[in-house]
PDB file of C-alpha atoms in Angstrom:
ATOM      1  CA  MET A1389     120.547 107.866  64.729  1.00 55.00           C
ATOM      2  CA  THR A1390     119.118 105.217  67.053  1.00 57.00           C
ATOM      3  CA  ASP A1391     115.769 104.631  68.643  1.00 57.00           C
ATOM      4  CA  ALA A1392     114.586 102.457  71.539  1.00 60.00           C
ATOM      5  CA  VAL A1393     114.755  99.268  69.441  1.00 59.00           C
ATOM      6  CA  GLY A1394     118.126  99.703  67.762  1.00 57.00           C
ATOM      7  CA  SER A1395     119.753 101.287  64.786  1.00 56.00           C
ATOM      8  CA  ILE A1396     117.503 102.784  62.124  1.00 61.00           C
ATOM      9  CA  ASP A1397     120.191 102.472  59.458  1.00 62.00           C
ATOM     10  CA  LYS A1398     120.819  98.744  59.912  1.00 60.00           C
ATOM     11  CA  PRO A1399     118.120  96.087  60.166  1.00 58.00           C
ATOM     12  CA  ASP A1400     118.155  93.802  63.165  1.00 57.00           C
ATOM     13  CA  ALA A1401     120.160  90.663  62.547  1.00 56.00           C
ATOM     14  CA  ASP A1402     117.658  88.618  64.564  1.00 56.00           C
ATOM     15  CA  ASP A1403     114.809  89.426  62.171  1.00 55.00           C
ATOM     16  CA  GLU A1404     116.564  87.972  59.124  1.00 54.00           C
ATOM     17  CA  SER A1405     118.035  84.935  60.862  1.00 55.00           C
ATOM     18  CA  ALA A1406     114.784  84.024  62.657  1.00 52.00           C
ATOM     19  CA  GLU A1407     112.975  83.564  59.349  1.00 55.00           C
ATOM     20  CA  SER A1408     115.652  81.384  57.776  1.00 59.00           C
ATOM     21  CA  LYS A1409     116.407  79.103  60.763  1.00 65.00           C
ATOM     22  CA  LYS A1410     114.307  76.147  61.809  1.00 64.00           C
ATOM     23  CA  PRO A1411     113.068  76.144  65.407  1.00 61.00           C
ATOM     24  CA  ARG A1412     114.927  73.875  67.817  1.00 60.00           C
ATOM     25  CA  LYS A1413     113.095  70.915  69.227  1.00 60.00           C
ATOM     26  CA  GLY A1414     114.857  70.506  72.562  1.00 59.00           C
ATOM     27  CA  GLY A1415     118.489  69.777  71.741  1.00 59.00           C
ATOM     28  CA  LYS A1416     120.149  67.147  73.941  1.00 56.00           C
ATOM     29  CA  ARG A1417     117.392  67.220  76.555  1.00 51.00           C
ATOM     30  CA  GLY A1418     114.704  66.460  74.007  1.00 55.00           C
ATOM     31  CA  LYS A1419     116.307  63.137  73.081  1.00 69.00           C
ATOM     32  CA  LYS A1420     116.341  61.731  76.627  1.00 77.00           C
ATOM     33  CA  GLY A1421     113.425  59.945  78.197  1.00 89.00           C
ATOM     34  CA  PRO A1422     111.661  61.055  81.386  1.00 88.00           C
ATOM     35  CA  LEU A1423     114.072  59.172  83.642  1.00 91.00           C
ATOM     36  CA  GLY A1424     117.079  60.641  81.847  1.00 91.00           C
ATOM     37  CA  ARG A1425     115.689  64.146  82.262  1.00 92.00           C
ATOM     38  CA  LEU A1426     114.976  63.467  85.946  1.00 93.00           C
ATOM     39  CA  ALA A1427     118.538  62.216  86.463  1.00 93.00           C
ATOM     40  CA  LEU A1428     119.877  65.323  84.700  1.00 94.00           C
ATOM     41  CA  PHE A1429     117.721  67.514  86.956  1.00 95.00           C
ATOM     42  CA  TYR A1430     119.118  65.905  90.119  1.00 95.00           C
ATOM     43  CA  ARG A1431     122.697  66.131  88.824  1.00 96.00           C
ATOM     44  CA  GLN A1432     122.159  69.851  88.231  1.00 96.00           C
ATOM     45  CA  ILE A1433     120.768  70.245  91.761  1.00 96.00           C
ATOM     46  CA  VAL A1434     123.839  68.576  93.256  1.00 96.00           C
ATOM     47  CA  ALA A1435     126.129  70.735  91.102  1.00 96.00           C
ATOM     48  CA  GLU A1436     124.390  73.912  92.276  1.00 95.00           C
ATOM     49  CA  LEU A1437     124.528  72.852  95.935  1.00 94.00           C
ATOM     50  CA  ARG A1438     128.282  72.351  95.614  1.00 94.00           C
ATOM     51  CA  LYS A1439     128.602  76.024  94.619  1.00 95.00           C
ATOM     52  CA  VAL A1440     126.864  77.211  97.798  1.00 93.00           C
ATOM     53  CA  VAL A1441     129.082  78.779 100.460  1.00 93.00           C
ATOM     54  CA  TRP A1442     127.719  77.198 103.620  1.00 91.00           C
ATOM     55  CA  PRO A1443     127.974  79.159 106.885  1.00 94.00           C
ATOM     56  CA  THR A1444     130.117  77.888 109.728  1.00 96.00           C
ATOM     57  CA  ARG A1445     128.472  76.734 112.947  1.00 97.00           C
ATOM     58  CA  ASN A1446     129.440  80.035 114.622  1.00 97.00           C
ATOM     59  CA  GLN A1447     127.899  82.089 111.798  1.00 97.00           C
ATOM     60  CA  LEU A1448     124.775  79.950 111.826  1.00 97.00           C
ATOM     61  CA  THR A1449     124.385  80.463 115.583  1.00 98.00           C
ATOM     62  CA  THR A1450     124.805  84.207 115.149  1.00 98.00           C
ATOM     63  CA  TYR A1451     122.295  84.404 112.288  1.00 97.00           C
ATOM     64  CA  THR A1452     119.766  82.304 114.210  1.00 98.00           C
ATOM     65  CA  THR A1453     120.124  84.470 117.313  1.00 98.00           C
ATOM     66  CA  VAL A1454     119.658  87.646 115.286  1.00 98.00           C
ATOM     67  CA  VAL A1455     116.510  86.273 113.643  1.00 98.00           C
ATOM     68  CA  ILE A1456     114.995  85.106 116.943  1.00 98.00           C
ATOM     69  CA  VAL A1457     115.711  88.445 118.647  1.00 98.00           C
ATOM     70  CA  PHE A1458     114.215  90.344 115.699  1.00 98.00           C
ATOM     71  CA  VAL A1459     111.080  88.184 115.746  1.00 98.00           C
ATOM     72  CA  VAL A1460     110.653  88.651 119.511  1.00 98.00           C
ATOM     73  CA  ILE A1461     111.011  92.431 119.126  1.00 98.00           C
ATOM     74  CA  MET A1462     108.443  92.474 116.294  1.00 98.00           C
ATOM     75  CA  ILE A1463     106.026  90.353 118.361  1.00 98.00           C
ATOM     76  CA  GLY A1464     106.378  92.820 121.231  1.00 98.00           C
ATOM     77  CA  LEU A1465     105.806  95.782 118.928  1.00 98.00           C
ATOM     78  CA  VAL A1466     102.700  94.257 117.360  1.00 98.00           C
ATOM     79  CA  THR A1467     101.389  93.300 120.819  1.00 98.00           C
ATOM     80  CA  VAL A1468     101.793  96.873 122.106  1.00 98.00           C
ATOM     81  CA  ILE A1469     100.118  98.351 119.010  1.00 98.00           C
ATOM     82  CA  ASP A1470      97.289  95.801 119.251  1.00 98.00           C
ATOM     83  CA  TYR A1471      96.758  96.581 122.928  1.00 98.00           C
ATOM     84  CA  GLY A1472      96.727 100.317 122.142  1.00 97.00           C
ATOM     85  CA  PHE A1473      94.117  99.862 119.393  1.00 96.00           C
ATOM     86  CA  ASN A1474      92.073  97.650 121.715  1.00 96.00           C
ATOM     87  CA  GLN A1475      92.047 100.310 124.428  1.00 96.00           C
ATOM     88  CA  ALA A1476      91.219 103.036 121.877  1.00 96.00           C
ATOM     89  CA  ILE A1477      88.254 101.026 120.557  1.00 96.00           C
ATOM     90  CA  LYS A1478      87.002 100.397 124.092  1.00 94.00           C
ATOM     91  CA  TYR A1479      87.292 104.149 124.849  1.00 94.00           C
ATOM     92  CA  VAL A1480      85.466 105.192 121.652  1.00 94.00           C
ATOM     93  CA  PHE A1481      82.705 102.569 121.649  1.00 91.00           C
ATOM     94  CA  GLY A1482      82.462 102.118 125.408  1.00 81.00           C
TER      95      GLY A1482
END
């Protein structure tokens, strides 16, 4: 039989091992100085940017056009609603 935490019959392995192990103090990153950690950070940034699938110029133009058209439509919609509320307030309060 199990509950939300795990098996009732078997104790959690993490509970026993957490008491017997010493806590880690940073591993490889803890031994480097501030400049070494900063260099590691920038190397990781460059590695992540290499994984990015960049859009082609045609895709970028399409995405930009879609965003601009959507923003213009939303501006028009908000303008119409604002004008309608303005006229309603003028009608109610004179």
